[in-house]
CSV table of C-alpha atoms in Angstrom, one decimal:
chain,number,residue,atom,x,y,z
A,288,UNK,CA,146.5,147.2,54.9
A,289,UNK,CA,148.7,144.2,55.9
A,290,UNK,CA,152.4,144.1,56.2
A,291,UNK,CA,153.8,141.8,53.5
A,292,UNK,CA,156.5,139.2,54.4
A,293,UNK,CA,157.5,135.8,53.2
A,294,UNK,CA,156.9,133.9,56.4
A,295,UNK,CA,155.0,134.7,59.6
A,296,UNK,CA,156.4,132.8,62.6
A,297,UNK,CA,154.0,132.9,65.6
A,298,UNK,CA,155.6,132.3,69.0
A,299,UNK,CA,159.0,133.4,70.3
A,300,UNK,CA,160.0,130.4,72.3
A,301,UNK,CA,163.0,128.3,71.2
A,302,UNK,CA,161.1,126.6,68.4
A,303,UNK,CA,160.0,129.9,66.9
A,304,UNK,CA,163.5,131.3,67.4
A,305,UNK,CA,165.1,128.3,65.6
A,306,UNK,CA,162.7,128.6,62.7
A,307,UNK,CA,163.1,132.3,62.4
A,308,UNK,CA,166.9,132.1,62.6
A,309,UNK,CA,167.1,129.6,59.8
A,310,UNK,CA,164.6,131.5,57.6
A,311,UNK,CA,166.3,134.9,58.0
A,312,UNK,CA,169.7,133.3,57.3
A,313,UNK,CA,168.2,131.9,54.0
A,314,UNK,CA,167.1,135.4,53.0
A,315,UNK,CA,163.4,135.2,53.7
A,316,UNK,CA,161.5,138.2,55.0
A,317,UNK,CA,160.2,137.1,58.4
A,318,UNK,CA,157.8,138.5,61.0
A,319,UNK,CA,158.2,136.8,64.3
A,320,UNK,CA,155.2,137.6,66.5
A,321,UNK,CA,155.5,137.1,70.3
A,322,UNK,CA,152.7,138.0,72.7
A,323,UNK,CA,155.1,138.5,75.6
A,324,UNK,CA,157.6,141.2,76.3
A,325,UNK,CA,160.6,139.0,75.7
A,326,UNK,CA,161.7,136.0,73.6
A,327,UNK,CA,162.6,132.6,74.9
A,328,UNK,CA,159.3,131.2,76.3
A,329,UNK,CA,160.1,129.1,79.4
A,330,UNK,CA,163.9,129.4,78.7
A,331,UNK,CA,165.2,132.1,80.9
A,332,UNK,CA,167.3,133.0,84.0
A,333,UNK,CA,166.9,135.1,87.0
A,334,UNK,CA,169.4,136.2,89.7
A,335,UNK,CA,168.5,136.7,93.4
A,336,UNK,CA,171.1,137.6,96.0
A,337,UNK,CA,173.9,136.1,93.8
A,338,UNK,CA,172.0,132.9,93.2
A,339,UNK,CA,171.1,132.1,89.5
A,340,UNK,CA,167.9,130.2,88.9
A,341,UNK,CA,166.6,129.0,85.5
A,342,UNK,CA,162.9,129.5,84.8
A,343,UNK,CA,162.8,126.4,82.6
A,344,UNK,CA,165.3,123.7,81.7
A,345,UNK,CA,168.6,123.9,83.7
A,346,UNK,CA,171.0,122.0,81.4
A,347,UNK,CA,171.4,120.8,77.8
A,348,UNK,CA,173.1,117.6,76.6
A,349,UNK,CA,176.4,118.2,74.9
A,350,UNK,CA,175.3,115.6,72.3
A,351,UNK,CA,172.3,117.6,71.2
A,352,UNK,CA,172.7,118.4,67.5
A,353,UNK,CA,169.9,120.9,67.0
A,354,UNK,CA,170.6,123.1,70.0
A,355,UNK,CA,174.4,122.9,69.2
A,356,UNK,CA,173.7,124.1,65.7
A,357,UNK,CA,171.6,127.0,67.0
A,358,UNK,CA,174.3,128.0,69.4
A,359,UNK,CA,176.8,128.1,66.5
A,360,UNK,CA,174.5,130.0,64.3
A,361,UNK,CA,173.9,132.6,67.0
A,362,UNK,CA,177.7,132.9,67.7
A,363,UNK,CA,177.5,131.7,71.3
A,364,UNK,CA,180.1,129.0,71.1
A,365,UNK,CA,182.5,131.0,73.3
A,366,UNK,CA,179.7,131.2,76.0
A,367,UNK,CA,179.4,127.5,76.6
A,368,UNK,CA,180.2,126.1,80.0
A,369,UNK,CA,180.5,122.4,80.8
A,370,UNK,CA,179.1,120.7,83.9
A,371,UNK,CA,181.3,119.6,86.8
A,372,UNK,CA,182.2,115.8,87.0
A,373,UNK,CA,179.8,115.4,89.9
A,374,UNK,CA,176.9,116.1,87.6
A,375,UNK,CA,177.2,112.6,86.2
A,376,UNK,CA,176.0,111.2,89.6
A,377,UNK,CA,172.2,110.8,90.0
A,378,UNK,CA,170.4,110.0,93.3
A,379,UNK,CA,167.0,108.4,93.9
A,380,UNK,CA,165.0,108.7,97.1
A,381,UNK,CA,163.3,105.3,97.7
A,382,UNK,CA,162.4,103.4,100.8
A,383,UNK,CA,163.2,106.3,103.1
A,384,UNK,CA,166.8,106.9,101.9
A,385,UNK,CA,168.9,108.2,99.1
A,386,UNK,CA,170.5,105.7,96.6
A,387,UNK,CA,173.0,106.2,93.8
A,388,UNK,CA,171.5,105.4,90.4
A,389,UNK,CA,173.6,102.4,89.2
A,390,UNK,CA,175.5,103.1,86.0
A,391,UNK,CA,177.0,99.6,85.5
A,392,UNK,CA,176.0,95.9,86.2
A,393,UNK,CA,178.4,95.6,89.2
A,394,UNK,CA,176.9,98.8,90.7
A,395,UNK,CA,173.4,97.4,90.1
A,396,UNK,CA,174.2,94.2,92.0
A,397,UNK,CA,175.6,96.2,94.9
A,398,UNK,CA,172.8,98.8,95.0
A,399,UNK,CA,170.0,98.7,97.6
A,400,UNK,CA,167.7,100.7,95.2
A,401,UNK,CA,166.2,97.4,94.1
A,402,UNK,CA,165.5,94.1,96.0
A,403,UNK,CA,167.2,90.9,95.0
A,404,UNK,CA,164.2,89.5,93.2
A,405,UNK,CA,163.9,92.7,91.2
A,406,UNK,CA,167.6,92.6,90.2
A,407,UNK,CA,167.3,89.0,89.0
A,408,UNK,CA,164.1,89.8,87.0
A,409,UNK,CA,165.9,92.8,85.3
A,410,UNK,CA,169.0,90.7,84.4
A,411,UNK,CA,166.6,88.1,82.9
A,412,UNK,CA,165.4,90.6,80.4
A,413,UNK,CA,167.2,89.1,77.3
A,414,UNK,CA,165.1,86.0,77.8
A,415,UNK,CA,161.8,87.9,77.5
A,416,UNK,CA,160.3,87.5,74.0
A,417,UNK,CA,159.7,90.6,72.0
A,418,UNK,CA,156.2,91.8,71.4
A,419,UNK,CA,155.1,91.2,67.8
A,420,UNK,CA,151.6,92.7,67.6
A,421,UNK,CA,152.7,96.4,67.7
A,422,UNK,CA,149.8,97.4,69.9
A,423,UNK,CA,150.2,100.7,71.7
A,424,UNK,CA,151.6,100.4,75.3
A,425,UNK,CA,152.2,102.8,78.1
A,426,UNK,CA,155.8,103.0,79.2
A,427,UNK,CA,154.7,101.3,82.5
A,428,UNK,CA,153.3,98.3,80.5
A,429,UNK,CA,156.5,98.2,78.3
A,430,UNK,CA,158.8,98.3,81.3
A,431,UNK,CA,156.9,95.9,83.4
A,432,UNK,CA,156.8,93.4,80.5
A,433,UNK,CA,160.5,93.7,79.7
A,434,UNK,CA,162.2,94.6,83.0
A,435,UNK,CA,159.7,93.8,85.8
A,436,UNK,CA,157.7,95.9,88.3
A,437,UNK,CA,160.7,96.6,90.6
A,438,UNK,CA,162.7,98.2,87.8
A,439,UNK,CA,159.6,100.3,86.9
A,440,UNK,CA,159.3,101.6,90.4
A,441,UNK,CA,163.1,102.1,91.0
A,442,UNK,CA,164.2,103.6,87.7
A,443,UNK,CA,161.5,104.4,85.1
A,444,UNK,CA,158.9,106.0,87.3
A,445,UNK,CA,161.4,108.5,88.8
A,446,UNK,CA,162.9,109.1,85.3
A,447,UNK,CA,159.5,109.9,83.8
A,448,UNK,CA,158.8,112.3,86.7
A,449,UNK,CA,162.1,114.1,85.9
A,450,UNK,CA,161.6,114.3,82.2
A,451,UNK,CA,157.8,114.8,81.8
A,452,UNK,CA,156.7,115.6,85.4
A,453,UNK,CA,154.4,112.7,84.5
A,454,UNK,CA,153.5,109.1,85.2
A,455,UNK,CA,154.8,106.0,83.4
A,456,UNK,CA,151.3,104.5,83.4
A,457,UNK,CA,150.1,107.5,81.3
A,458,UNK,CA,153.1,108.2,79.0
A,459,UNK,CA,153.3,106.0,75.8
A,460,UNK,CA,156.3,103.8,75.3
A,461,UNK,CA,156.5,105.2,71.8
A,462,UNK,CA,157.4,108.6,73.4
A,463,UNK,CA,160.9,106.9,73.7
A,464,UNK,CA,161.4,105.6,70.2
A,465,UNK,CA,165.1,104.6,70.7
A,466,UNK,CA,164.0,102.4,73.6
A,467,UNK,CA,161.3,100.7,71.6
A,468,UNK,CA,163.8,100.3,68.7
A,469,UNK,CA,166.1,98.3,71.0
A,470,UNK,CA,163.4,95.6,71.4
A,471,UNK,CA,162.4,95.8,67.7
A,472,UNK,CA,165.9,95.5,66.3
A,473,UNK,CA,167.7,93.4,68.9
A,474,UNK,CA,164.9,91.5,70.7
A,475,UNK,CA,166.2,92.8,74.0
A,476,UNK,CA,167.0,96.1,75.7
A,477,UNK,CA,170.2,94.8,77.3
A,478,UNK,CA,171.4,93.1,74.2
A,479,UNK,CA,170.7,96.2,72.2
A,480,UNK,CA,172.6,98.5,74.5
A,481,UNK,CA,175.6,96.1,74.5
A,482,UNK,CA,175.5,96.0,70.7
A,483,UNK,CA,175.4,99.8,70.5
A,484,UNK,CA,178.3,100.1,72.9
A,485,UNK,CA,180.3,97.8,70.7
A,486,UNK,CA,179.5,99.9,67.7
A,487,UNK,CA,180.9,102.9,69.5
A,488,UNK,CA,177.7,104.4,70.5
A,489,UNK,CA,177.4,106.6,73.7
A,490,UNK,CA,176.1,104.8,76.7
A,491,UNK,CA,173.1,106.4,78.5
A,492,UNK,CA,174.2,109.3,80.7
A,493,UNK,CA,177.7,109.4,79.2
A,494,UNK,CA,177.2,112.8,77.4
A,495,UNK,CA,178.3,115.8,79.5
A,496,UNK,CA,175.9,118.6,80.4
A,497,UNK,CA,176.3,122.2,79.2
A,498,UNK,CA,174.8,125.6,79.7
A,499,UNK,CA,175.7,129.2,78.7
A,500,UNK,CA,177.7,131.6,80.8
A,501,UNK,CA,175.2,133.6,82.8
A,502,UNK,CA,172.4,131.1,82.2
A,503,UNK,CA,170.3,130.0,79.3
A,504,UNK,CA,168.7,133.4,79.0
A,505,UNK,CA,171.7,134.3,76.9
A,506,UNK,CA,170.3,132.3,73.9
A,507,UNK,CA,167.0,134.2,73.4
A,508,UNK,CA,168.8,137.5,74.2
A,509,UNK,CA,171.3,136.9,71.4
A,510,UNK,CA,168.6,135.6,69.0
A,511,UNK,CA,166.7,138.9,69.6
A,512,UNK,CA,169.8,140.8,68.6
A,513,UNK,CA,170.4,138.8,65.5
A,514,UNK,CA,166.7,138.8,64.3
A,515,UNK,CA,166.4,142.6,64.8
A,516,UNK,CA,163.4,144.1,63.1
A,517,UNK,CA,161.9,140.7,62.4
A,518,UNK,CA,160.9,140.5,66.0
A,519,UNK,CA,157.5,141.9,67.1
A,520,UNK,CA,157.0,141.7,70.9
A,521,UNK,CA,153.7,142.3,72.6
A,522,UNK,CA,151.9,141.0,69.5
A,523,UNK,CA,149.1,138.6,70.5
A,524,UNK,CA,147.9,136.7,67.5
A,525,UNK,CA,144.1,136.7,67.1
A,526,UNK,CA,143.7,134.6,64.0
A,527,UNK,CA,145.2,132.8,61.0
A,528,UNK,CA,143.2,132.6,57.8
A,529,UNK,CA,143.7,132.1,54.1
A,530,UNK,CA,143.7,135.3,51.9
A,531,UNK,CA,143.7,134.0,48.3
A,532,UNK,CA,147.1,132.4,47.8
A,533,UNK,CA,148.5,133.9,51.0
A,534,UNK,CA,148.1,133.5,54.8
A,535,UNK,CA,146.7,136.4,56.7
A,536,UNK,CA,147.7,136.6,60.4
A,537,UNK,CA,146.0,139.3,62.6
A,538,UNK,CA,147.5,140.4,65.9
A,539,UNK,CA,146.7,142.8,68.7
A,540,UNK,CA,149.7,145.1,69.2
A,541,UNK,CA,150.3,148.0,71.6
A,542,UNK,CA,149.3,150.4,68.8
A,543,UNK,CA,146.2,148.4,67.9
A,544,UNK,CA,145.2,145.6,65.6
A,545,UNK,CA,147.7,144.8,62.8
A,546,UNK,CA,147.9,142.2,60.0
A,547,UNK,CA,150.7,140.3,58.3
A,548,UNK,CA,150.5,138.4,55.0
A,549,UNK,CA,152.8,135.8,53.8
A,550,UNK,CA,153.0,132.7,51.7
A,551,UNK,CA,154.0,130.5,54.7
A,552,UNK,CA,153.1,130.4,58.4
A,553,UNK,CA,154.9,128.6,61.2
A,554,UNK,CA,152.9,128.1,64.4
A,555,UNK,CA,155.5,127.7,67.2
A,556,UNK,CA,153.0,128.4,70.0
A,557,UNK,CA,152.1,126.0,72.9
A,558,UNK,CA,149.6,123.2,72.0
A,559,UNK,CA,146.6,124.9,73.6
A,560,UNK,CA,147.3,128.2,71.8
A,561,UNK,CA,147.9,126.4,68.5
A,562,UNK,CA,144.6,124.6,69.0
A,563,UNK,CA,142.6,127.8,69.2
A,564,UNK,CA,144.4,129.3,66.2
A,565,UNK,CA,143.7,126.1,64.2
A,566,UNK,CA,140.0,125.7,65.2
A,567,UNK,CA,138.5,127.8,62.4
A,568,UNK,CA,140.8,125.9,59.9
A,569,UNK,CA,140.5,122.3,61.2
A,570,UNK,CA,138.4,121.6,64.2
A,571,UNK,CA,139.6,118.0,64.4
A,572,UNK,CA,143.2,119.1,64.5
A,573,UNK,CA,142.3,121.6,67.3
A,574,UNK,CA,140.5,118.9,69.3
A,575,UNK,CA,143.6,116.6,68.9
A,576,UNK,CA,145.9,119.3,70.4
A,577,UNK,CA,143.4,120.2,73.1
A,578,UNK,CA,143.3,116.6,74.3
A,579,UNK,CA,147.1,116.6,75.1
A,580,UNK,CA,147.4,116.9,78.9
A,581,UNK,CA,149.8,119.5,80.3
A,582,UNK,CA,150.2,119.3,84.1
A,583,UNK,CA,151.0,122.2,86.4
A,584,UNK,CA,154.7,122.3,87.5
A,585,UNK,CA,156.4,124.6,90.0
A,586,UNK,CA,160.1,125.1,90.4
A,587,UNK,CA,161.0,126.5,93.9
A,588,UNK,CA,164.5,127.9,93.7
A,589,UNK,CA,166.2,128.3,97.1
A,590,UNK,CA,169.6,129.6,98.1
A,591,UNK,CA,171.4,128.6,101.3
A,592,UNK,CA,174.7,129.1,103.1
A,593,UNK,CA,176.8,126.0,102.4
A,594,UNK,CA,177.3,125.3,106.1
A,595,UNK,CA,173.6,124.9,106.5
A,596,UNK,CA,173.4,121.9,104.2
A,597,UNK,CA,174.5,118.5,105.6
A,598,UNK,CA,174.5,116.6,102.3
A,599,UNK,CA,177.7,117.0,100.2
A,600,UNK,CA,175.6,117.8,97.1
A,601,UNK,CA,178.0,115.9,95.0
A,602,UNK,CA,175.5,115.0,92.3
A,603,UNK,CA,173.3,116.4,89.6
A,604,UNK,CA,170.3,116.1,91.9
A,605,UNK,CA,167.8,113.6,93.1
A,606,UNK,CA,164.4,112.1,92.0
A,607,UNK,CA,161.7,110.8,94.3
A,608,UNK,CA,160.3,107.4,93.5
A,609,UNK,CA,156.5,107.4,93.3
A,610,UNK,CA,156.2,104.4,95.7
A,611,UNK,CA,158.2,106.3,98.3
A,612,UNK,CA,156.5,109.7,98.8
A,613,UNK,CA,157.9,111.9,101.5
A,614,UNK,CA,156.4,111.3,104.9
A,615,UNK,CA,155.2,114.9,105.1
A,616,UNK,CA,153.2,114.6,101.9
A,617,UNK,CA,155.2,117.3,100.1
A,618,UNK,CA,154.5,117.3,96.4
A,619,UNK,CA,158.1,116.9,95.4
A,620,UNK,CA,159.2,115.3,92.1
A,621,UNK,CA,162.9,115.9,92.6
A,622,UNK,CA,165.6,118.4,93.5
A,623,UNK,CA,168.3,119.8,91.3
A,624,UNK,CA,171.7,121.0,92.6
A,625,UNK,CA,172.5,123.8,90.1
A,626,UNK,CA,175.5,125.1,92.0
A,627,UNK,CA,177.0,121.6,91.9
A,628,UNK,CA,176.5,121.4,88.2
A,629,UNK,CA,177.9,124.8,87.3
A,630,UNK,CA,180.0,126.8,89.8
A,631,UNK,CA,178.6,130.2,88.9
A,632,UNK,CA,175.1,129.4,90.0
A,633,UNK,CA,175.8,130.5,93.6
A,634,UNK,CA,177.8,133.1,95.4
A,635,UNK,CA,180.9,132.2,97.4
A,636,UNK,CA,180.0,130.1,100.5
A,637,UNK,CA,176.4,129.4,99.1
A,638,UNK,CA,174.5,126.7,97.3
A,639,UNK,CA,171.6,126.9,94.9
A,640,UNK,CA,168.8,124.3,94.9
A,641,UNK,CA,165.8,123.9,92.7
A,642,UNK,CA,162.8,121.8,94.0
A,643,UNK,CA,160.5,120.5,91.3
A,644,UNK,CA,156.9,120.1,92.5
A,645,UNK,CA,153.5,119.2,91.2
A,646,UNK,CA,153.1,117.5,87.8
A,647,UNK,CA,150.7,114.6,87.1
A,648,UNK,CA,151.7,112.9,90.3
A,649,UNK,CA,150.6,115.9,92.5
A,650,UNK,CA,147.9,117.9,90.6
A,651,UNK,CA,146.8,119.5,93.9
A,652,UNK,CA,150.0,121.6,93.9
A,653,UNK,CA,148.3,123.8,91.3
A,654,UNK,CA,146.0,125.2,94.1
A,655,UNK,CA,148.8,125.9,96.6
A,656,UNK,CA,150.1,129.4,97.0
A,657,UNK,CA,153.8,130.3,96.4
A,658,UNK,CA,154.3,130.6,100.2
A,659,UNK,CA,152.8,127.1,100.7
A,660,UNK,CA,155.1,125.7,98.0
A,661,UNK,CA,158.2,127.3,99.6
A,662,UNK,CA,157.3,125.9,103.0
A,663,UNK,CA,156.8,122.4,101.5
A,664,UNK,CA,160.1,122.7,99.6
A,665,UNK,CA,162.0,123.7,102.8
A,666,UNK,CA,160.4,120.8,104.7
A,667,UNK,CA,161.4,118.3,102.0
A,668,UNK,CA,165.0,119.6,101.9
A,669,UNK,CA,165.3,119.2,105.6
A,670,UNK,CA,164.4,115.5,105.3
A,671,UNK,CA,166.2,114.8,102.0
A,672,UNK,CA,169.5,116.8,102.4
A,673,UNK,CA,169.6,118.0,106.0
A,674,UNK,CA,169.1,121.6,105.2
A,675,UNK,CA,168.9,123.9,108.2
A,676,UNK,CA,168.3,127.6,108.6
A,677,UNK,CA,166.5,130.2,106.4
A,678,UNK,CA,167.0,130.6,102.7
A,679,UNK,CA,169.1,133.5,101.5
A,680,UNK,CA,167.3,133.6,98.2
A,681,UNK,CA,163.9,132.5,96.9
A,682,UNK,CA,162.5,132.3,93.4
A,683,UNK,CA,159.3,130.5,92.5
A,684,UNK,CA,158.5,129.8,88.8
A,685,UNK,CA,155.1,128.3,87.9
A,686,UNK,CA,154.0,126.8,84.6
A,687,UNK,CA,150.2,126.3,84.6
A,688,UNK,CA,150.5,124.2,81.5
A,689,UNK,CA,154.0,122.7,81.5
A,690,UNK,CA,155.3,119.7,79.7
A,691,UNK,CA,153.0,117.9,77.2
A,692,UNK,CA,152.2,114.3,78.2
A,693,UNK,CA,152.8,112.0,75.2
A,694,UNK,CA,150.0,109.4,75.6
A,695,UNK,CA,150.3,106.2,73.6
A,696,UNK,CA,150.2,107.0,69.8
A,697,UNK,CA,151.1,110.7,70.3
A,698,UNK,CA,153.8,110.9,67.7
A,699,UNK,CA,151.7,109.2,65.1
A,700,UNK,CA,148.8,111.6,65.8
A,701,UNK,CA,151.1,114.6,65.4
A,702,UNK,CA,152.5,113.3,62.1
A,703,UNK,CA,149.0,112.8,60.7
A,704,UNK,CA,148.0,116.2,62.0
A,705,UNK,CA,150.9,118.0,60.3
A,706,UNK,CA,150.3,116.3,57.0
A,707,UNK,CA,146.6,117.3,57.0
A,708,UNK,CA,147.5,120.9,57.8
A,709,UNK,CA,150.2,121.1,55.1
A,710,UNK,CA,147.6,120.2,52.5
A,711,UNK,CA,145.7,123.4,53.2
A,712,UNK,CA,148.8,125.5,52.3
A,713,UNK,CA,152.2,126.1,53.7
A,714,UNK,CA,151.3,125.9,57.4
A,715,UNK,CA,153.8,124.3,59.7
A,716,UNK,CA,153.9,123.4,63.4
A,717,UNK,CA,156.8,123.5,65.8
A,718,UNK,CA,157.0,123.1,69.6
A,719,UNK,CA,157.6,120.7,72.4
A,720,UNK,CA,154.4,118.7,71.6
A,721,UNK,CA,155.5,117.9,68.0
A,722,UNK,CA,158.3,115.3,68.3
A,723,UNK,CA,160.0,115.5,71.7
A,724,UNK,CA,159.9,117.6,74.9
A,725,UNK,CA,163.6,118.3,75.3
A,726,UNK,CA,165.1,121.7,74.3
A,727,UNK,CA,167.0,119.9,71.6
A,728,UNK,CA,163.8,118.3,70.2
A,729,UNK,CA,161.9,121.5,70.4
A,730,UNK,CA,164.6,123.4,68.5
A,731,UNK,CA,164.8,120.6,66.0
A,732,UNK,CA,161.1,121.0,65.3
A,733,UNK,CA,161.7,124.7,64.5
A,734,UNK,CA,164.5,123.8,62.2
A,735,UNK,CA,162.3,121.1,60.5
A,736,UNK,CA,159.5,123.6,60.0
A,737,UNK,CA,161.9,126.1,58.4
A,738,UNK,CA,163.3,123.4,56.2
A,739,UNK,CA,159.9,122.4,54.9
A,740,UNK,CA,159.1,126.1,54.2
A,741,UNK,CA,162.3,126.6,52.3
A,742,UNK,CA,161.9,123.4,50.3
A,743,UNK,CA,158.2,123.8,49.8
A,744,UNK,CA,157.6,120.2,51.0
A,745,UNK,CA,154.3,118.9,52.2
């Protein structure tokens, strides 16, 4: 016998939580199946010796509509904390030193992050003709064509490492639709940004950063309370199949195998898991998802006494430019300064740092032990920030298959895949591989899946 519900949501990460929250609020009977022992997926927080480390994303943009809506619906508005003013400052390690990321034309002209020729090439961008053939491009090709090679190395490559843990010569330009739209609609990135500013639009980086008191773990914890009996932890889904007019989802639970039947299914699992569940239904769809690369990423959280760090840490953090790897060969993508962003991330007299390592740039980091990564992180911090002494707290988080890499044409492939699956019945996809890798985009994909279920839309 199968348990009868209206909708089966597979996966308890933020996409699944968003979908389930909306569906339950609409009066649907929902079964949320999560193979782990907690909800939230990569979104979580741990505390070590008074230092708070995030196991996934560290901050959220205050302008994010989807996650803001989820926070309201979960009644967490009073738990929001806003970043310190210092968090608006970003640093880039290039050419053996740290540089401020310029935030205005005068700052760009003064900056030593780029050479003079590179600055002139960037400022000449409005004279570059727009591309008319619409052929897929990597972000590197797009940037080199519009802004020049120096801007690619100084700004875009570090930015892609920070967002995707990836490489600009692999990520598609279409993964940044608002950027592509500036060229399409205005013929120039710089003219487009000026036009948007005149229209009252926010300039890049102007939105403040926020989190939740006690860390982002508060969101899945509250969602679990609100969803109550709809949540089924330690339920590993084994298969999804049609059973007449219904979907039948089988899972391995602590008590044995169990089945759920419903008219709709939302698969809010990682791309690789979704691919295996889809293979019996649509092998081509499964192959499409399997082909999406997901590099290994490690976050090495370290706590120190403030007096043992030379740098003032008056910034959000730093990114390492790919053309300026650290002399010791440490596989560092960047360093976040959590206790400079939010005051409660470190005990009095301490600082909390998070060293991001691996990604597409350093795939060999996958083979390193935790101890080796900690040693490499400490070596990098000595060079980058003048950190001395032993850490007072250590927390290593590893994601074997971390952020999906949006190769050229990714979004179009996902849209086609979803349309094909919907034709088989009410089967929806949600997750960070669907339409954006940010927490906001991932939550939005869960909301969209729920909306299509509720409206019965293909």
